[in-house]
Coordinates of N, CA and C in Angstrom, one line a residue:
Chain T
X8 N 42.1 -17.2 -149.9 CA 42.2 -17.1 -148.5 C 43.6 -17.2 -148.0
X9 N 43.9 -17.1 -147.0 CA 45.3 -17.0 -145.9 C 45.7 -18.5 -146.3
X10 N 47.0 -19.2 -146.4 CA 47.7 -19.8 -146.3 C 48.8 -20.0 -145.4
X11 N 49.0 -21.3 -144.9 CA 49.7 -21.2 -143.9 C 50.3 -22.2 -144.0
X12 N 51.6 -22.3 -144.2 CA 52.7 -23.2 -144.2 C 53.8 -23.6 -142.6
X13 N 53.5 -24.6 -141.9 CA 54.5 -24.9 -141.6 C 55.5 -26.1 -141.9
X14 N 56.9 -25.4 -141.2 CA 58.2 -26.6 -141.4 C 59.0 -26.7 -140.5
X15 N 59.6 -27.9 -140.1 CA 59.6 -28.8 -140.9 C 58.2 -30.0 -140.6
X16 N 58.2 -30.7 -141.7 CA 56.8 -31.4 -141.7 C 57.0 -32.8 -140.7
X17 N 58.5 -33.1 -139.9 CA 58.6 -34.4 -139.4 C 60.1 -33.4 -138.6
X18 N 60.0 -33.7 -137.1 CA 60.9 -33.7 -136.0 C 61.1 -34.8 -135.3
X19 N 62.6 -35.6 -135.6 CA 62.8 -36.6 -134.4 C 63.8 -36.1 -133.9
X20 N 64.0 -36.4 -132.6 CA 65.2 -35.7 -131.4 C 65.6 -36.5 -130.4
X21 N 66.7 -36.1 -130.0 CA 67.0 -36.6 -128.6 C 66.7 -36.0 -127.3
X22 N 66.4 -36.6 -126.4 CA 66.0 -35.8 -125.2 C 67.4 -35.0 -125.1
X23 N 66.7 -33.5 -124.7 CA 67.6 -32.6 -124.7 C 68.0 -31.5 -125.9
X24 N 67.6 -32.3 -126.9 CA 68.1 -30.9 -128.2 C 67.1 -29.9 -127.6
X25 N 67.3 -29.1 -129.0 CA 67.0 -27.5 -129.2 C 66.4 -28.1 -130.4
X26 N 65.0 -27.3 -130.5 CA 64.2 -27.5 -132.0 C 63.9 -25.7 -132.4
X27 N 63.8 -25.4 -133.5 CA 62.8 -24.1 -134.0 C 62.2 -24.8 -135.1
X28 N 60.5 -24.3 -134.8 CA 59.7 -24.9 -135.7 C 59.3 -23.5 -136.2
X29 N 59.2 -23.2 -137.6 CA 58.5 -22.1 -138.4 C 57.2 -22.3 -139.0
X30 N 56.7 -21.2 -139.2 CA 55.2 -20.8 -139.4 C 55.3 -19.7 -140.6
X31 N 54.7 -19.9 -141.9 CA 55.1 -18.9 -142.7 C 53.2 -18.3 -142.8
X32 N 52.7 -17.3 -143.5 CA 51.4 -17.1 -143.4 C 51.7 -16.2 -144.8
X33 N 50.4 -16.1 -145.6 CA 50.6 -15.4 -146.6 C 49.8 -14.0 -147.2
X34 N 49.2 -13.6 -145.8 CA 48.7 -12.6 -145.7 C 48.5 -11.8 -144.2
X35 N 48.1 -10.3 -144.4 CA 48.4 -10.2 -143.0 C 47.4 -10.6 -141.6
X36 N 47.8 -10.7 -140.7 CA 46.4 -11.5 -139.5 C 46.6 -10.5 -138.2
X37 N 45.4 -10.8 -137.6 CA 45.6 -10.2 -136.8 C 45.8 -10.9 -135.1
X38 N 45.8 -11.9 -135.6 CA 45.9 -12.9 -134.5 C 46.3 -14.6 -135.0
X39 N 47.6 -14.6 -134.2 CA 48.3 -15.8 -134.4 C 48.3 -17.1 -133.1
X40 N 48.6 -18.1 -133.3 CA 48.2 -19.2 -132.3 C 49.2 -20.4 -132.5
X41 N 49.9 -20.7 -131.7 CA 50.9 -22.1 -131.7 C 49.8 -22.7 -130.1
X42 N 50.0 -24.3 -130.7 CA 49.3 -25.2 -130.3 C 49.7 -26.4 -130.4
X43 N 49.9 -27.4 -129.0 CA 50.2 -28.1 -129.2 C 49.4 -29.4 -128.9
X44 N 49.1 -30.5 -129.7 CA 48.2 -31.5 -130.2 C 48.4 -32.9 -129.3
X45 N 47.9 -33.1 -128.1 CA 48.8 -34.3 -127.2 C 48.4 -35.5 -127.8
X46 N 48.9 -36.8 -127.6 CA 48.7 -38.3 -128.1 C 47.2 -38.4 -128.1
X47 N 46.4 -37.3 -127.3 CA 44.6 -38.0 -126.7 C 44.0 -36.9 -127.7
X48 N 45.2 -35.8 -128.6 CA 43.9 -35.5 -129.4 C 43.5 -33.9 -128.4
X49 N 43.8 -33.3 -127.4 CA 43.8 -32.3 -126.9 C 44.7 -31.2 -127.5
X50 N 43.8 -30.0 -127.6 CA 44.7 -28.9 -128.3 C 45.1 -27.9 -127.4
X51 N 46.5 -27.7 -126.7 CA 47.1 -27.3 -125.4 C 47.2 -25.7 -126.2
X52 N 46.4 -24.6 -125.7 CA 47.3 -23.9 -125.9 C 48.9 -23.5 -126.0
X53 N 49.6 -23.0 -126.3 CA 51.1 -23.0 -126.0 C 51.3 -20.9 -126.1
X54 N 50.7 -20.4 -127.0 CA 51.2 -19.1 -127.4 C 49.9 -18.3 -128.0
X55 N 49.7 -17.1 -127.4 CA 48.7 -16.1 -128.1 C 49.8 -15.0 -128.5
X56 N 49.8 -15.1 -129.7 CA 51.4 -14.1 -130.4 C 51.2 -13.3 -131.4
X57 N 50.4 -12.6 -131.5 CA 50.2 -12.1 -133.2 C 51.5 -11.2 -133.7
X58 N 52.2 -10.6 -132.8 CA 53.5 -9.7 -133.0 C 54.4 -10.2 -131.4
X59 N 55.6 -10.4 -131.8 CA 56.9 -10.3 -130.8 C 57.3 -11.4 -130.7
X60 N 57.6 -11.2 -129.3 CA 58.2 -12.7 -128.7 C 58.0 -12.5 -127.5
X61 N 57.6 -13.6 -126.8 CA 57.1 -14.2 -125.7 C 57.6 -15.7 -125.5
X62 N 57.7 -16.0 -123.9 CA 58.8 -17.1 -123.4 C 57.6 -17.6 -122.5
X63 N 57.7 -18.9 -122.2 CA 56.8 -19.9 -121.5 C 57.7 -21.0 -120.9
X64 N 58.6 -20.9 -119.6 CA 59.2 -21.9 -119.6 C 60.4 -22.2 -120.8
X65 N 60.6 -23.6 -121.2 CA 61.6 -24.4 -122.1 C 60.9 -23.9 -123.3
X66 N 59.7 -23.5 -123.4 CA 59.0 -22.6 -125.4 C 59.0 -21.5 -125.0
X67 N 59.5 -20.8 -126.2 CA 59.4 -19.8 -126.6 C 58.7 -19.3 -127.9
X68 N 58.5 -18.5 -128.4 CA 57.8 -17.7 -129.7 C 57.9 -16.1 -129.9
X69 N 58.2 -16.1 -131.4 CA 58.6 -14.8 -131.8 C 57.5 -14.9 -133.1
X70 N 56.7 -13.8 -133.3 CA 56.9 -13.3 -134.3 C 57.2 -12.3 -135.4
X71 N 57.3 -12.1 -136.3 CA 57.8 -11.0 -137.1 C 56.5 -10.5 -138.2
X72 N 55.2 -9.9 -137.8 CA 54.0 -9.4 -138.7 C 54.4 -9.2 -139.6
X73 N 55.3 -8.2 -139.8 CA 55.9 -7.7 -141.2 C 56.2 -8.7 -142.5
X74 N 56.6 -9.5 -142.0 CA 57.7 -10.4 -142.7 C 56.6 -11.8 -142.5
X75 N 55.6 -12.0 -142.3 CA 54.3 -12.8 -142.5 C 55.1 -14.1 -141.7
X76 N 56.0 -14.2 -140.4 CA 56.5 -15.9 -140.4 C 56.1 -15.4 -138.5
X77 N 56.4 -16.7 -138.2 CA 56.3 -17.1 -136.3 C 57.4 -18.3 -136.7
X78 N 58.1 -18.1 -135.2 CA 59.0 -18.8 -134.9 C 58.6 -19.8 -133.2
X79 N 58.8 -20.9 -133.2 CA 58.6 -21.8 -132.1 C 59.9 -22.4 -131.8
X80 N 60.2 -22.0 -130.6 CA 61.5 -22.7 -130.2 C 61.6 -23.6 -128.4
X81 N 61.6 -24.8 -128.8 CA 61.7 -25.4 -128.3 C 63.5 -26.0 -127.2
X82 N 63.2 -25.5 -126.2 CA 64.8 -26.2 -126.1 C 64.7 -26.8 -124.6
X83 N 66.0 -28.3 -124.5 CA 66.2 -29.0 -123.6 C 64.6 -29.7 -123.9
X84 N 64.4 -30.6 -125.1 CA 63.2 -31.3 -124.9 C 62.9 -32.6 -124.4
X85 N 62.1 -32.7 -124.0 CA 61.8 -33.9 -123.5 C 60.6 -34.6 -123.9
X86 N 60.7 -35.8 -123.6 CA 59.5 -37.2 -124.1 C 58.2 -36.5 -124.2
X87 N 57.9 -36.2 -123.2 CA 56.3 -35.4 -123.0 C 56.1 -34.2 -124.3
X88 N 57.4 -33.6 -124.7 CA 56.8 -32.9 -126.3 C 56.7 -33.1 -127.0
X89 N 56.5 -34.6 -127.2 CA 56.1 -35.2 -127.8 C 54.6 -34.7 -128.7
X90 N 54.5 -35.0 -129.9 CA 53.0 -34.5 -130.3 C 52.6 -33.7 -131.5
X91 N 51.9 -33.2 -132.2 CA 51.9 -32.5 -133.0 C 51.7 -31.0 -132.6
X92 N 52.8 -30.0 -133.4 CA 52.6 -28.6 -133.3 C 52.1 -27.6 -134.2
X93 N 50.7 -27.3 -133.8 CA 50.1 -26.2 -134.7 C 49.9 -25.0 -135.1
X94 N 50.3 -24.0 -136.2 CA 50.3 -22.4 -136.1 C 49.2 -22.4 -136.8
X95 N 48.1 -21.4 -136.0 CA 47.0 -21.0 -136.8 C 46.7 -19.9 -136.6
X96 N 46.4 -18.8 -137.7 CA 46.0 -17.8 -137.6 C 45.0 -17.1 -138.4
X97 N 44.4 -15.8 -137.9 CA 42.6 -15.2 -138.4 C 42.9 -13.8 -138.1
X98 N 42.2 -13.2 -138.5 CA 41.8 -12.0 -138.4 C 40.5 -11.4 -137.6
X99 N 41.0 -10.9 -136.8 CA 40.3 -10.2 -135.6 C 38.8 -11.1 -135.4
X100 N 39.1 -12.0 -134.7 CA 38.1 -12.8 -134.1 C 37.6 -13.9 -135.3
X101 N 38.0 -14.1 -135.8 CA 37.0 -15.2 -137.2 C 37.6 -16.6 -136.9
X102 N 37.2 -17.4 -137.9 CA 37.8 -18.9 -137.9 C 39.1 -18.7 -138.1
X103 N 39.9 -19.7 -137.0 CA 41.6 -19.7 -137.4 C 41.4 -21.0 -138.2
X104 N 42.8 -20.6 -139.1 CA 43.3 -21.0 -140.1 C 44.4 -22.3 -140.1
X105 N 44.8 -23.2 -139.7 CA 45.9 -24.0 -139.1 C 46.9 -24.0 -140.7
X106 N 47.9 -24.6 -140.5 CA 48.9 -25.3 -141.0 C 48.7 -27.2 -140.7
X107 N 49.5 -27.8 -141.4 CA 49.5 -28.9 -141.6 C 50.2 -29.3 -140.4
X108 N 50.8 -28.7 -139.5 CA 51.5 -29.1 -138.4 C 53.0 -29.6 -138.6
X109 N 53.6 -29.8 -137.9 CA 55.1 -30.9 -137.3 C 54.8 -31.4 -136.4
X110 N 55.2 -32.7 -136.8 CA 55.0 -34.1 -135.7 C 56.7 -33.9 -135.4
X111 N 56.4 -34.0 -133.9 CA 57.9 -34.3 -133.2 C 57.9 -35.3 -132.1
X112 N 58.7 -35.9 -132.5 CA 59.3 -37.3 -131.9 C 60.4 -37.0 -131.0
X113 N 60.5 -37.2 -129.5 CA 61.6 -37.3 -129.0 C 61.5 -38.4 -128.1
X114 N 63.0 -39.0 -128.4 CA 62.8 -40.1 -127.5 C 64.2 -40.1 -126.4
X115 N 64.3 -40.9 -125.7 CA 65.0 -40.5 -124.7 C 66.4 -41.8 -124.0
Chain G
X1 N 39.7 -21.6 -113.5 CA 38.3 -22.6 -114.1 C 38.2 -23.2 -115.3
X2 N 37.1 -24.3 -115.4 CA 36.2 -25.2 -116.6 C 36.7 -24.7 -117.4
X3 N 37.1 -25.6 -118.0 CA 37.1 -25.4 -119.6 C 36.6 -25.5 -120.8
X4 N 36.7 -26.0 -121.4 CA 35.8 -25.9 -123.4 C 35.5 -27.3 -122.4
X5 N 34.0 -28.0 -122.8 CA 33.6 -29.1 -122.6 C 32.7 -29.8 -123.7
X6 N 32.9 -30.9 -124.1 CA 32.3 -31.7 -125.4 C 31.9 -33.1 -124.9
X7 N 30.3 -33.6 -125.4 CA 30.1 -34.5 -125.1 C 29.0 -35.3 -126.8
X8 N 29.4 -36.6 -126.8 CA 30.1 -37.5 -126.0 C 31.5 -37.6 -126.6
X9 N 32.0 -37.9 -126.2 CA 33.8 -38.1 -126.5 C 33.8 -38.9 -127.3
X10 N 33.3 -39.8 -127.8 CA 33.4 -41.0 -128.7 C 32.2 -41.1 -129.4
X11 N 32.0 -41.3 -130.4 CA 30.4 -41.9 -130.8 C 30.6 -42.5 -132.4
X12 N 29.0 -44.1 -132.3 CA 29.6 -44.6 -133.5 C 28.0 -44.5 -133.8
X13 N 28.3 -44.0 -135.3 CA 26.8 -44.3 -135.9 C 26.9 -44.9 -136.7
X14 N 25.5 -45.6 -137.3 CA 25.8 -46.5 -138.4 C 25.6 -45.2 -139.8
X15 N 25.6 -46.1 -140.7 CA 25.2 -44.8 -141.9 C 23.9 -44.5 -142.1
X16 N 23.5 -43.6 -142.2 CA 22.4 -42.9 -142.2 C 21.5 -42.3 -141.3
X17 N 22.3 -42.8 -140.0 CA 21.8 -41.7 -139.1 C 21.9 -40.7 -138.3
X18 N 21.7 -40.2 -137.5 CA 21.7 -38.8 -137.2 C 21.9 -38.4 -135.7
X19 N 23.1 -37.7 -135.5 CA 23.8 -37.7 -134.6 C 23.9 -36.4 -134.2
X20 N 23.7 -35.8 -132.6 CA 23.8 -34.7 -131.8 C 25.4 -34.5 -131.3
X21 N 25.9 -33.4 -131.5 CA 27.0 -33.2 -130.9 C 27.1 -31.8 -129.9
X22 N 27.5 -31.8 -128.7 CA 27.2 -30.8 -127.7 C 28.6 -30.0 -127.4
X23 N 28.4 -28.9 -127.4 CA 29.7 -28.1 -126.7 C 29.0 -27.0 -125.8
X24 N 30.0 -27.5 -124.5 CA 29.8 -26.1 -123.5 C 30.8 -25.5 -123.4
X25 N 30.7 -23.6 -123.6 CA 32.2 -22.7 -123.9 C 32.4 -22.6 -122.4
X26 N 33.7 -22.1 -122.9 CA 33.9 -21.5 -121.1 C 32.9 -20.4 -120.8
X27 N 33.0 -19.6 -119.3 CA 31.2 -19.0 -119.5 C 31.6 -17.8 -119.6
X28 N 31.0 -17.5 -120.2 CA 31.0 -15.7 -120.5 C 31.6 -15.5 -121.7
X29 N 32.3 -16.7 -122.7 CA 33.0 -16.5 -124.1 C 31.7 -16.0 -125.2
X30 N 32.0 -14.8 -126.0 CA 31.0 -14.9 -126.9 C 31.2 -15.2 -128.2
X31 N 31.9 -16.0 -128.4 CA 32.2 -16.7 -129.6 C 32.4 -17.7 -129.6
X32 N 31.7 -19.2 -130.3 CA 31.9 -20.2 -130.1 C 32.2 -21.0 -131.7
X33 N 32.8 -21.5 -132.1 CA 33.9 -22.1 -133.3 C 33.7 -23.8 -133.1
X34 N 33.3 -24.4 -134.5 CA 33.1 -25.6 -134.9 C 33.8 -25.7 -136.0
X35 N 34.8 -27.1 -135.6 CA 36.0 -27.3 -136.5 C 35.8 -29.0 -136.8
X36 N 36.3 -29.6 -137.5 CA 36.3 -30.6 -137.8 C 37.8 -31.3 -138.3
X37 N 38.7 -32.1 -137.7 CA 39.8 -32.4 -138.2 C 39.8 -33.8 -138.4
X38 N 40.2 -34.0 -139.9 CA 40.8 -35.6 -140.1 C 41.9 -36.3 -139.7
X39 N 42.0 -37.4 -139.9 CA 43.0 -37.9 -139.6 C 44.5 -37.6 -140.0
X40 N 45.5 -36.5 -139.6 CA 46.7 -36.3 -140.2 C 46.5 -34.7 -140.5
X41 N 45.6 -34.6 -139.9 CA 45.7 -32.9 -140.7 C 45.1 -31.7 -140.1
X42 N 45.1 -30.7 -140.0 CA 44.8 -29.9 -139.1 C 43.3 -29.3 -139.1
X43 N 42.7 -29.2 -137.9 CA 41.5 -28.3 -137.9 C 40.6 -27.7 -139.2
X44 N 39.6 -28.2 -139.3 CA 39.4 -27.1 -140.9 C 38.3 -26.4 -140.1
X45 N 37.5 -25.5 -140.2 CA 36.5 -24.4 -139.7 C 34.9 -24.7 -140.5
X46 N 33.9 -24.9 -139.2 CA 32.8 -25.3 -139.9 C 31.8 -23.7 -139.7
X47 N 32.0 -23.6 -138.3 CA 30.8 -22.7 -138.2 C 31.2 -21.9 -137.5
X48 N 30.4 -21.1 -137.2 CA 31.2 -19.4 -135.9 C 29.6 -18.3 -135.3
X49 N 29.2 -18.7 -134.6 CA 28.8 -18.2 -133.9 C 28.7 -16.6 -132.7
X50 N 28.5 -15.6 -132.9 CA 28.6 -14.7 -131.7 C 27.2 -14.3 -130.8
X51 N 27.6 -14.9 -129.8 CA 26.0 -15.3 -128.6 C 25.6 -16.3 -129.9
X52 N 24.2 -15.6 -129.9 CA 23.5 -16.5 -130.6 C 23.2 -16.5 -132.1
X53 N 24.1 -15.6 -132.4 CA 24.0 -15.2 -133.7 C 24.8 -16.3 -134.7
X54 N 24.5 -17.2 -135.7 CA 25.4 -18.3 -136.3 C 25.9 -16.6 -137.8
X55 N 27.2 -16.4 -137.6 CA 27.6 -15.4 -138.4 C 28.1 -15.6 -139.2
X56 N 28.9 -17.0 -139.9 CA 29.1 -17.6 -141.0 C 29.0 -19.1 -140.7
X57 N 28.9 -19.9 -141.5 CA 27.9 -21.3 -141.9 C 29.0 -21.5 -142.9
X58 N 30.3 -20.8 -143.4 CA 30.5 -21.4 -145.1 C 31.6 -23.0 -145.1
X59 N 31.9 -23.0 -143.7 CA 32.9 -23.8 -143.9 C 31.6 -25.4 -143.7
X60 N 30.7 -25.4 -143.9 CA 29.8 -26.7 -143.3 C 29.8 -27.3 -144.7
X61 N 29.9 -28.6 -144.9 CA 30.3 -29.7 -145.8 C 29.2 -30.1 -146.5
X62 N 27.9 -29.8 -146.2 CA 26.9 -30.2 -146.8 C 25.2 -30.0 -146.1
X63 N 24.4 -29.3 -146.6 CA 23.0 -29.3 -145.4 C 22.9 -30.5 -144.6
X64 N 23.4 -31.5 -144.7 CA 23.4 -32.1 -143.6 C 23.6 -31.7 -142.2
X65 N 24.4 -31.0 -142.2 CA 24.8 -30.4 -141.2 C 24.3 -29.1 -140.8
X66 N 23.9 -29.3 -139.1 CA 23.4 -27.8 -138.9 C 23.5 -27.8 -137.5
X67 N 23.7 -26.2 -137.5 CA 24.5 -25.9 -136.2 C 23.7 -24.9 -135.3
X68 N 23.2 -24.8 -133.7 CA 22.9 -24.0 -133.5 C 23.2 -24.0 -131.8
X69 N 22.7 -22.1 -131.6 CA 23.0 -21.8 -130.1 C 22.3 -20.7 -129.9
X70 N 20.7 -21.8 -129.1 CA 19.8 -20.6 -128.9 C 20.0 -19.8 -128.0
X71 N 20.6 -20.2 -127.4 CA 20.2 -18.9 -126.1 C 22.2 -18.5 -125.9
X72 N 22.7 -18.7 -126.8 CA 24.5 -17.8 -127.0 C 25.3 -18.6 -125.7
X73 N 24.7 -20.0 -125.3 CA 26.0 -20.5 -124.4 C 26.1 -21.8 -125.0
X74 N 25.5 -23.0 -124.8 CA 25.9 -24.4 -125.5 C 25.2 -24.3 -126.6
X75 N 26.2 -25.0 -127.5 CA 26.1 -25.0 -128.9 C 25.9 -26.8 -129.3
X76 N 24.8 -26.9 -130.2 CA 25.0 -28.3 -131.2 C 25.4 -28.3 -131.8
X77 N 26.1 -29.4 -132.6 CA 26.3 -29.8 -133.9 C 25.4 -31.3 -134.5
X78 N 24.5 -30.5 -135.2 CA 23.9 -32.0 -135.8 C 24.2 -32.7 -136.9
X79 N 24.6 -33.7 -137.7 CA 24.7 -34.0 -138.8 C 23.5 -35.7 -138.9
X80 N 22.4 -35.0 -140.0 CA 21.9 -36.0 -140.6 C 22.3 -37.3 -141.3
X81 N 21.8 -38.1 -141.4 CA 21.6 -39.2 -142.2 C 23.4 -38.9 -142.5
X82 N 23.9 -39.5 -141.7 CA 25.6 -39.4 -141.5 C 26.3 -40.3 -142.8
X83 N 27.4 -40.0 -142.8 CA 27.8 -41.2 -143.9 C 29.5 -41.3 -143.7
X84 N 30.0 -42.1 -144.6 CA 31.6 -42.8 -144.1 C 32.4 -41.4 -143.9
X85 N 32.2 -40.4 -145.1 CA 32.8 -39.6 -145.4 C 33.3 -38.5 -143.9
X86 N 32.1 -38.4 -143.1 CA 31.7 -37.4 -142.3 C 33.0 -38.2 -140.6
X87 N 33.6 -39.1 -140.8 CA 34.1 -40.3 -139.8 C 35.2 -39.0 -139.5
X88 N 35.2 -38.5 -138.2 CA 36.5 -37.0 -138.1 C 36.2 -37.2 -136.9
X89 N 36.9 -36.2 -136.0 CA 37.3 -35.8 -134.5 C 36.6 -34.0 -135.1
X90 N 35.3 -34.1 -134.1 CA 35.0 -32.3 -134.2 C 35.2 -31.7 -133.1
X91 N 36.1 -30.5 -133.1 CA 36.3 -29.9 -132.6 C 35.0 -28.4 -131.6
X92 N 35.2 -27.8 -130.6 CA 34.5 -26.6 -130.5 C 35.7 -26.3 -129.5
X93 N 35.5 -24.7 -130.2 CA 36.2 -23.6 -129.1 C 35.7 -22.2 -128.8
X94 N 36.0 -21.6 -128.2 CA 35.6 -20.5 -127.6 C 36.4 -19.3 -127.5
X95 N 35.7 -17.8 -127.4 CA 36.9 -16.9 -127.4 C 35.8 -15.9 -127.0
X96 N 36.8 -15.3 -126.2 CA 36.1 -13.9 -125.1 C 35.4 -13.3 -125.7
X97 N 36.0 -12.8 -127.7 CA 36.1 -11.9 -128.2 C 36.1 -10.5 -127.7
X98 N 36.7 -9.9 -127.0 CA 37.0 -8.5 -126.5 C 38.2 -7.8 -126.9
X99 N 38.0 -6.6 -127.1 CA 39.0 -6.1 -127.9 C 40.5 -6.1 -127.4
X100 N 41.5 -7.1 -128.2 CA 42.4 -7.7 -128.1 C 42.4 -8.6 -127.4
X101 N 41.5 -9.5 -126.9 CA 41.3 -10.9 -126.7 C 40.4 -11.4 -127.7
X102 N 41.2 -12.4 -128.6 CA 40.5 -12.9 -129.8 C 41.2 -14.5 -129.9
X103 N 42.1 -15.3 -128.4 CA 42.1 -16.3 -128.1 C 41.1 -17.0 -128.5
X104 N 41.5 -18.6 -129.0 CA 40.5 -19.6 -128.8 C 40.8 -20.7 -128.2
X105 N 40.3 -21.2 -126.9 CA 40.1 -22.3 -126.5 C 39.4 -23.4 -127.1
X106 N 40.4 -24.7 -126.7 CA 39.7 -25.8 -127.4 C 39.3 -26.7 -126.6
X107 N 37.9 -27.3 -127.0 CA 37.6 -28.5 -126.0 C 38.5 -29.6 -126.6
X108 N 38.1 -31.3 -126.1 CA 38.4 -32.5 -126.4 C 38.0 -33.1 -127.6
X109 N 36.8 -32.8 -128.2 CA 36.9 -32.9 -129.1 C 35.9 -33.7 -128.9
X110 N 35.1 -34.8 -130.1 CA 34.0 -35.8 -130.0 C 34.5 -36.4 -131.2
X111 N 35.0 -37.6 -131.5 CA 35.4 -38.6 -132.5 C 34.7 -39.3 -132.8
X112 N 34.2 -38.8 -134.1 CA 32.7 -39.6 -135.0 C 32.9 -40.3 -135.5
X113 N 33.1 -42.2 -135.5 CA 32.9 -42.8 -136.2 C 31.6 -43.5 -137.3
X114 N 31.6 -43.5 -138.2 CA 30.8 -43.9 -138.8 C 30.7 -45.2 -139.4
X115 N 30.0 -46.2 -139.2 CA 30.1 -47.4 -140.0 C 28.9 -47.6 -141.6

């Protein structure tokens, strides 16, 4: 099956950095997903990305199909992004697949 | 509008018995997804549904478990004669499934403890 690697596996910061979190995948999908995991256990959407890049505010996301990776870029962060961040991806409608996530710490 | 909805949020069984778990999708989604995540780690995939159809079952951990959605809007999750092993946060989500909407919404989740 699909494998999904992200890194880095631990994010601590200051309020205010710039983070990029990567997503590697090991086969091709047709549908990709960054997700972010709040302290209560809620899974916030953040990105429906299978190809390009797309901006949301302070997140952004790129992907590159070809080259099997997603990029998550976070900047000017703050306490509230706190949380775990998840890339999961499937193939045209099926079970997604997650990664182990990055826990990111920012304190302020 | 409503979102992924799961009830109950919390629940403690002792071991060996047998616990109902409820999800309502958002309405009109025809694909509904049962996940189960431990502690530290991400989502794993139990069951997958379209309407009412249960279209794969492989990710379920043991007949214990069984999943259904008669009529293709709320979905159970039952697990029998429960045990320590089965103690997770399960997940349900939903997705339009329409061609190039293959999004999944997630509810809150229902955190099974087991003693």
């Amino acid at each position: 099956g699909i494998q999904v690697e992200q890194s880095p596996p631990d994010l601590i910061l200051q309020e205010g950095a710039n983070s990029t979190l990567r997503c590697n995948f090991s086969d091709s999908v047709n549908n990709l997903q960054w997700f972010h995991q709040n302290p209560w256990g809620q899974l916030i959407n953040l990105f429906y990305i299978p190809s390009g890049t797309k901006q949301n505010g302070r997140l952004s996301a790129t992907t590159v199909a070809t080259e099997r990776y997603s990029l998550l870029y976070i900047s000017s962060s703050q306490t509230t992004d706190s949380g775990v961040y998840f890339c999961a991806v499937n193939q045209a409608g099926t079970a997604l697949i997650f990664g182990k996530g990055t826990t990111l710490s920012v304190s302020s | 509008g409503a979102g992924v909805s799961q009830s109950p949020r919390y629940k403690v069984a002792k071991r060996g018995q047998d616990v109902a778990l409820r999800c309502d999708p958002i309405s009109g989604h025809v694909s509904l997804f049962w996940y189960q995540q431990a502690l530290g780690q991400g989502p794993e995939f139990l069951t997958y549904f379209q309407n009412e159809a249960q279209l794969d079952k492989s990710g379920l951990p043991s007949d214990r478990f069984f999943a259904e959605r008669p009529e293709g809007s709320v979905s159970t999750l039952k697990i029998q004669r429960t045990q320590q092993e089965d103690s997770a946060v399960y997940l349900c989500a939903s997705s339009l499934w329409a061609s190039g909407s293959y999004e999944q919404y997630f509810g809150p989740g229902t955190r099974l403890t087991v003693t």
